[in-house]
Amino acid sequence: MNIQGKLIIIGGAVDKGSFTETDLDKNAPKNLNFFEEGILKRIIKESKNKEQSRIEVITTASKIPREIGPEYVKAFRYLGAENVDVLHIERREQASETEILDRLKSADVVMFTGGDQLRLTSILGGTPFDEILISKYRNEDFVYAGTSAGAAAASNSMIYQGSSSEALLKGEVKITSGLGLIDDVVIDTHFVQRGRIGRLFQAVVGNPKVLGIGLGEDTGLLITNGRQMEAIGSGLVILVDGREVKDTNLTQVELGQPISINHLVTHVMSNHDRFDLDTFKMTIHSSQYV
């Protein structure tokens, strides 16, 4: 399938500036690097109509939607995007309302905030909103952007629970279906700071066809054509490739027992590095061998 849209998935804690401060302009110099090269600026750049793009901020995953939504609106507007609003969907029946569906149809960008990815999928999954979202991503010059929960929910397989410290005990990582925009990957967020690599190890060893993607904070991936990935932001992206796993005790141990895995392949990406989901080849932007 030739995917027309773009995915921008972000690990969380996007450095959008300290917009809770009343002195916005006074504090802006602290964030100049972000404003020039940061992830939200990249979202605007990748959108169909740039600063004139229609952007809808979707707060469904958040427990404080009325607080977090306006912060993103301020951030986008500070970066030059004026056509931004918050789309609150807090109940499943709202995802079938004509007004909300019309706003989605008119959007060039949707920005899913953080929160609880299970809340996001349980409210939106299988609704007319979800169907239009997937259709726009597949068939239009459209950007799906998601941070934290919004990133984790983008794939077909979604991690929704699992202790970082006990992630390599059988059964500790819980996986369900996500929104289904991209297949054959599983995404984890707040990855480096919260030590979640074990969660990806267990997710991947259970089905080595799936590529594990671990997104650090203020770090993301731009995915074009559904296959080409570029690391963006200030931190790291960890990829876990299980296709060459040689052995594991996964099916032999009881629930709660440690899992052994022989020969997992990992890649570490930083800003502007690329990875091809068809060839599984990584290109380092500033390689010492070029």
Short mmCIF file of C-alpha atoms in Angstrom, two decimals:
data_model
loop_
_atom_site.label_atom_id
_atom_site.label_comp_id
_atom_site.label_asym_id
_atom_site.label_seq_id
_atom_site.Cartn_x
_atom_site.Cartn_y
_atom_site.Cartn_z
CA MET A 1 0.00 0.00 0.00
CA ASN A 2 1.29 3.47 -0.95
CA ILE A 3 0.70 5.53 2.20
CA GLN A 4 0.16 9.23 1.44
CA GLY A 5 0.21 10.55 5.01
CA LYS A 6 2.96 10.93 7.59
CA LEU A 7 3.33 9.71 11.16
CA ILE A 8 5.23 11.72 13.74
CA ILE A 9 5.46 9.71 16.96
CA ILE A 10 7.06 11.31 20.01
CA GLY A 11 8.36 9.77 23.23
CA GLY A 12 6.77 12.36 25.52
CA ALA A 13 7.74 15.50 27.42
CA VAL A 14 7.99 17.51 24.21
CA ASP A 15 10.00 20.65 24.93
CA LYS A 16 7.34 23.02 23.65
CA GLY A 17 8.45 25.83 25.92
CA SER A 18 7.32 26.98 29.34
CA PHE A 19 3.94 28.24 28.24
CA THR A 20 2.51 28.21 31.75
CA GLU A 21 4.69 31.24 32.39
CA THR A 22 2.94 34.57 32.05
CA ASP A 23 6.06 36.19 30.55
CA LEU A 24 6.06 34.17 27.32
CA ASP A 25 8.47 36.35 25.34
CA LYS A 26 10.81 36.82 28.26
CA ASN A 27 11.27 33.05 28.63
CA ALA A 28 11.38 32.27 24.92
CA PRO A 29 15.20 32.56 24.60
CA LYS A 30 15.56 29.50 26.84
CA ASN A 31 13.84 27.51 24.10
CA LEU A 32 15.36 29.03 20.97
CA ASN A 33 16.95 25.77 19.87
CA PHE A 34 13.59 24.08 20.19
CA PHE A 35 11.75 26.80 18.33
CA GLU A 36 14.21 26.57 15.47
CA GLU A 37 14.65 22.81 15.25
CA GLY A 38 12.20 21.17 17.65
CA ILE A 39 9.57 18.55 17.04
CA LEU A 40 6.50 20.78 16.99
CA LYS A 41 8.19 23.00 14.43
CA ARG A 42 8.89 19.88 12.36
CA ILE A 43 5.20 18.92 12.53
CA ILE A 44 4.29 22.29 11.02
CA LYS A 45 7.01 21.96 8.37
CA GLU A 46 5.81 18.49 7.31
CA SER A 47 2.16 19.51 7.08
CA LYS A 48 0.36 20.21 3.82
CA ASN A 49 -0.10 23.95 4.24
CA LYS A 50 2.71 24.68 6.72
CA GLU A 51 1.77 27.59 9.05
CA GLN A 52 -1.67 27.77 7.40
CA SER A 53 -2.45 24.09 8.07
CA ARG A 54 -5.54 23.24 10.07
CA ILE A 55 -4.30 21.56 13.29
CA GLU A 56 -6.60 19.76 15.74
CA VAL A 57 -5.17 18.92 19.18
CA ILE A 58 -6.91 15.79 20.51
CA THR A 59 -6.85 15.37 24.29
CA THR A 60 -8.76 12.09 24.63
CA ALA A 61 -5.91 10.24 26.39
CA SER A 62 -5.44 12.92 29.05
CA LYS A 63 -7.08 13.10 32.47
CA ILE A 64 -6.65 16.89 32.39
CA PRO A 65 -7.76 17.67 28.81
CA ARG A 66 -8.97 21.21 29.57
CA GLU A 67 -5.53 22.12 30.88
CA ILE A 68 -3.21 20.37 28.43
CA GLY A 69 -5.07 21.24 25.21
CA PRO A 70 -4.63 25.04 25.43
CA GLU A 71 -0.90 24.58 26.15
CA TYR A 72 -0.40 22.90 22.78
CA VAL A 73 -2.47 25.58 21.08
CA LYS A 74 -0.19 28.26 22.59
CA ALA A 75 2.90 26.33 21.53
CA PHE A 76 1.80 25.87 17.93
CA ARG A 77 0.70 29.49 17.66
CA TYR A 78 4.00 30.71 19.03
CA LEU A 79 5.69 28.74 16.26
CA GLY A 80 3.60 30.53 13.64
CA ALA A 81 0.62 28.19 13.17
CA GLU A 82 -2.58 30.18 13.67
CA ASN A 83 -5.27 27.71 12.56
CA VAL A 84 -5.14 25.53 15.69
CA ASP A 85 -7.88 24.35 18.02
CA VAL A 86 -8.60 21.65 20.61
CA LEU A 87 -10.92 18.77 19.79
CA HIS A 88 -12.22 17.29 23.04
CA ILE A 89 -13.55 13.73 22.67
CA GLU A 90 -14.25 12.42 26.16
CA ARG A 91 -17.03 9.89 25.48
CA ARG A 92 -17.28 7.18 22.84
CA GLU A 93 -20.54 8.51 21.37
CA GLN A 94 -18.83 11.83 20.57
CA ALA A 95 -16.62 9.99 18.06
CA SER A 96 -19.71 9.60 15.85
CA GLU A 97 -20.97 13.19 16.03
CA THR A 98 -21.19 15.02 12.70
CA GLU A 99 -19.50 18.21 13.94
CA ILE A 100 -16.48 16.31 15.26
CA LEU A 101 -16.18 14.16 12.14
CA ASP A 102 -16.37 17.25 9.92
CA ARG A 103 -13.54 18.87 11.88
CA LEU A 104 -11.42 15.76 11.41
CA LYS A 105 -12.17 15.71 7.68
CA SER A 106 -10.99 19.33 7.42
CA ALA A 107 -7.79 18.82 9.43
CA ASP A 108 -4.32 18.75 7.88
CA VAL A 109 -2.75 17.66 11.19
CA VAL A 110 -4.02 15.89 14.30
CA MET A 111 -1.90 16.08 17.45
CA PHE A 112 -2.74 13.41 20.04
CA THR A 113 -1.56 14.38 23.52
CA GLY A 114 -0.20 12.10 26.22
CA GLY A 115 -2.13 10.32 28.95
CA ASP A 116 -3.50 6.77 28.95
CA GLN A 117 -3.30 4.98 25.60
CA LEU A 118 -5.92 2.44 26.69
CA ARG A 119 -8.34 5.31 27.31
CA LEU A 120 -7.53 6.59 23.82
CA THR A 121 -8.17 3.29 22.04
CA SER A 122 -11.21 2.32 24.13
CA ILE A 123 -12.93 5.63 23.27
CA LEU A 124 -11.91 5.94 19.60
CA GLY A 125 -11.24 2.38 18.39
CA GLY A 126 -13.78 1.12 15.85
CA THR A 127 -15.68 4.42 15.65
CA PRO A 128 -16.38 6.53 12.55
CA PHE A 129 -13.68 8.89 13.84
CA ASP A 130 -11.11 6.07 13.78
CA GLU A 131 -12.18 5.00 10.29
CA ILE A 132 -11.84 8.54 8.89
CA LEU A 133 -8.49 8.97 10.67
CA ILE A 134 -7.03 5.84 9.07
CA SER A 135 -8.48 6.74 5.65
CA LYS A 136 -6.97 10.24 5.77
CA TYR A 137 -3.59 8.86 6.79
CA ARG A 138 -3.58 6.32 3.97
CA ASN A 139 -4.98 8.49 1.19
CA GLU A 140 -4.23 12.18 1.89
CA ASP A 141 -1.32 14.54 2.56
CA PHE A 142 -2.09 14.36 6.26
CA VAL A 143 -0.03 14.27 9.45
CA TYR A 144 -0.87 12.08 12.46
CA ALA A 145 1.28 13.32 15.34
CA GLY A 146 1.17 11.74 18.77
CA THR A 147 3.18 12.12 21.94
CA SER A 148 3.46 9.49 24.70
CA ALA A 149 0.04 7.75 24.69
CA GLY A 150 -0.69 9.26 21.28
CA ALA A 151 2.47 7.62 19.94
CA ALA A 152 1.99 4.24 21.62
CA ALA A 153 -1.55 3.97 20.21
CA ALA A 154 -0.55 4.60 16.57
CA SER A 155 0.52 1.02 15.82
CA ASN A 156 -1.59 -2.10 15.39
CA SER A 157 -0.02 -3.72 18.50
CA MET A 158 0.06 -1.49 21.59
CA ILE A 159 1.80 -1.84 24.96
CA TYR A 160 -0.58 -0.53 27.60
CA GLN A 161 0.90 -1.82 30.86
CA GLY A 162 4.07 -3.32 32.29
CA SER A 163 6.51 -2.67 35.09
CA SER A 164 9.91 -1.43 33.91
CA SER A 165 11.76 -3.23 36.70
CA GLU A 166 9.99 -6.57 36.11
CA ALA A 167 9.54 -6.33 32.35
CA LEU A 168 11.52 -9.49 31.61
CA LEU A 169 9.32 -11.64 33.80
CA LYS A 170 6.87 -13.62 31.66
CA GLY A 171 3.44 -12.02 31.52
CA GLU A 172 4.43 -8.65 32.98
CA VAL A 173 3.99 -6.76 29.70
CA LYS A 174 0.41 -6.30 28.54
CA ILE A 175 -0.34 -5.77 24.83
CA THR A 176 -3.60 -5.03 23.05
CA SER A 177 -4.69 -3.53 19.72
CA GLY A 178 -3.90 0.10 18.93
CA LEU A 179 -5.45 2.45 16.38
CA GLY A 180 -3.79 0.52 13.55
CA LEU A 181 -2.11 3.18 11.46
CA ILE A 182 1.11 1.18 11.12
CA ASP A 183 1.65 -2.60 11.19
CA ASP A 184 4.57 -4.77 12.29
CA VAL A 185 5.90 -2.38 14.95
CA VAL A 186 5.26 -1.91 18.65
CA ILE A 187 6.02 1.47 20.22
CA ASP A 188 7.08 2.34 23.77
CA THR A 189 7.54 5.89 25.09
CA HIS A 190 9.42 7.74 27.86
CA PHE A 191 11.82 4.98 26.96
CA VAL A 192 15.30 5.93 28.15
CA GLN A 193 14.28 7.89 31.24
CA ARG A 194 11.99 5.16 32.59
CA GLY A 195 14.23 2.21 31.69
CA ARG A 196 11.67 0.42 29.55
CA ILE A 197 13.93 -1.57 27.25
CA GLY A 198 12.87 -4.82 28.93
CA ARG A 199 9.26 -4.14 27.92
CA LEU A 200 10.26 -4.04 24.26
CA PHE A 201 12.38 -7.18 24.63
CA GLN A 202 9.38 -9.16 25.87
CA ALA A 203 7.02 -7.66 23.25
CA VAL A 204 9.42 -8.55 20.44
CA VAL A 205 10.39 -12.05 21.57
CA GLY A 206 6.70 -12.98 21.66
CA ASN A 207 6.44 -12.11 17.95
CA PRO A 208 9.82 -11.43 16.29
CA LYS A 209 8.07 -10.18 13.15
CA VAL A 210 7.33 -6.97 15.08
CA LEU A 211 10.01 -4.27 15.28
CA GLY A 212 10.25 -2.70 18.73
CA ILE A 213 10.51 1.10 18.77
CA GLY A 214 11.56 2.83 21.99
CA LEU A 215 11.23 6.62 21.96
CA GLY A 216 13.16 8.77 24.40
CA GLU A 217 11.67 11.99 25.76
CA ASP A 218 11.63 15.00 23.40
CA THR A 219 12.53 12.51 20.67
CA GLY A 220 10.47 11.09 17.87
CA LEU A 221 10.27 9.40 14.50
CA LEU A 222 8.97 10.87 11.28
CA ILE A 223 7.59 7.98 9.21
CA THR A 224 6.86 8.63 5.53
CA ASN A 225 5.28 6.21 3.03
CA GLY A 226 4.62 3.98 6.01
CA ARG A 227 8.18 2.63 5.64
CA GLN A 228 10.90 5.32 5.89
CA MET A 229 11.78 6.43 9.42
CA GLU A 230 13.82 9.47 10.42
CA ALA A 231 14.80 10.22 14.03
CA ILE A 232 13.96 13.76 15.15
CA GLY A 233 14.44 15.64 18.39
CA SER A 234 17.14 15.82 21.03
CA GLY A 235 17.37 12.27 22.38
CA LEU A 236 17.54 8.62 21.33
CA VAL A 237 15.38 6.10 19.51
CA ILE A 238 16.09 2.43 20.31
CA LEU A 239 15.04 -0.21 17.78
CA VAL A 240 14.74 -3.88 18.76
CA ASP A 241 14.85 -6.37 15.87
CA GLY A 242 13.89 -9.92 16.83
CA ARG A 243 14.11 -11.56 13.42
CA GLU A 244 17.48 -13.16 14.26
CA VAL A 245 16.56 -14.49 17.70
CA LYS A 246 18.20 -17.91 18.02
CA ASP A 247 16.60 -19.24 21.20
CA THR A 248 14.37 -18.34 24.16
CA ASN A 249 12.72 -20.06 27.10
CA LEU A 250 9.51 -18.02 26.67
CA THR A 251 7.18 -20.99 26.22
CA GLN A 252 8.90 -23.14 28.84
CA VAL A 253 8.77 -20.92 31.94
CA GLU A 254 5.77 -20.14 34.14
CA LEU A 255 4.15 -16.73 34.45
CA GLY A 256 6.29 -14.43 36.58
CA GLN A 257 9.54 -16.25 35.78
CA PRO A 258 12.53 -14.59 33.99
CA ILE A 259 12.75 -14.82 30.22
CA SER A 260 16.00 -15.71 28.42
CA ILE A 261 16.65 -14.49 24.87
CA ASN A 262 19.61 -15.36 22.66
CA HIS A 263 20.66 -12.86 19.97
CA LEU A 264 18.38 -9.83 19.89
CA VAL A 265 19.62 -7.11 17.53
CA THR A 266 19.34 -3.48 18.63
CA HIS A 267 19.96 -0.16 16.88
CA VAL A 268 20.35 3.28 18.45
CA MET A 269 19.21 6.28 16.41
CA SER A 270 19.74 10.00 17.00
CA ASN A 271 18.65 13.14 15.17
CA HIS A 272 18.44 12.72 11.35
CA ASP A 273 19.42 9.02 11.34
CA ARG A 274 17.20 6.91 9.08
CA PHE A 275 15.83 3.37 9.08
CA ASP A 276 14.09 1.53 6.24
CA LEU A 277 11.28 -0.81 7.35
CA ASP A 278 11.50 -2.77 4.08
CA THR A 279 15.23 -3.52 4.17
CA PHE A 280 15.78 -3.12 7.95
CA LYS A 281 18.85 -1.05 7.11
CA MET A 282 19.92 1.93 9.20
CA THR A 283 21.76 4.98 7.87
CA ILE A 284 23.66 7.13 10.38
CA HIS A 285 23.45 10.78 9.38
CA SER A 286 26.93 11.75 10.60
CA SER A 287 28.69 8.42 10.13
CA GLN A 288 32.41 8.38 10.85
CA TYR A 289 32.88 6.17 7.79
CA VAL A 290 31.45 8.58 5.21
#
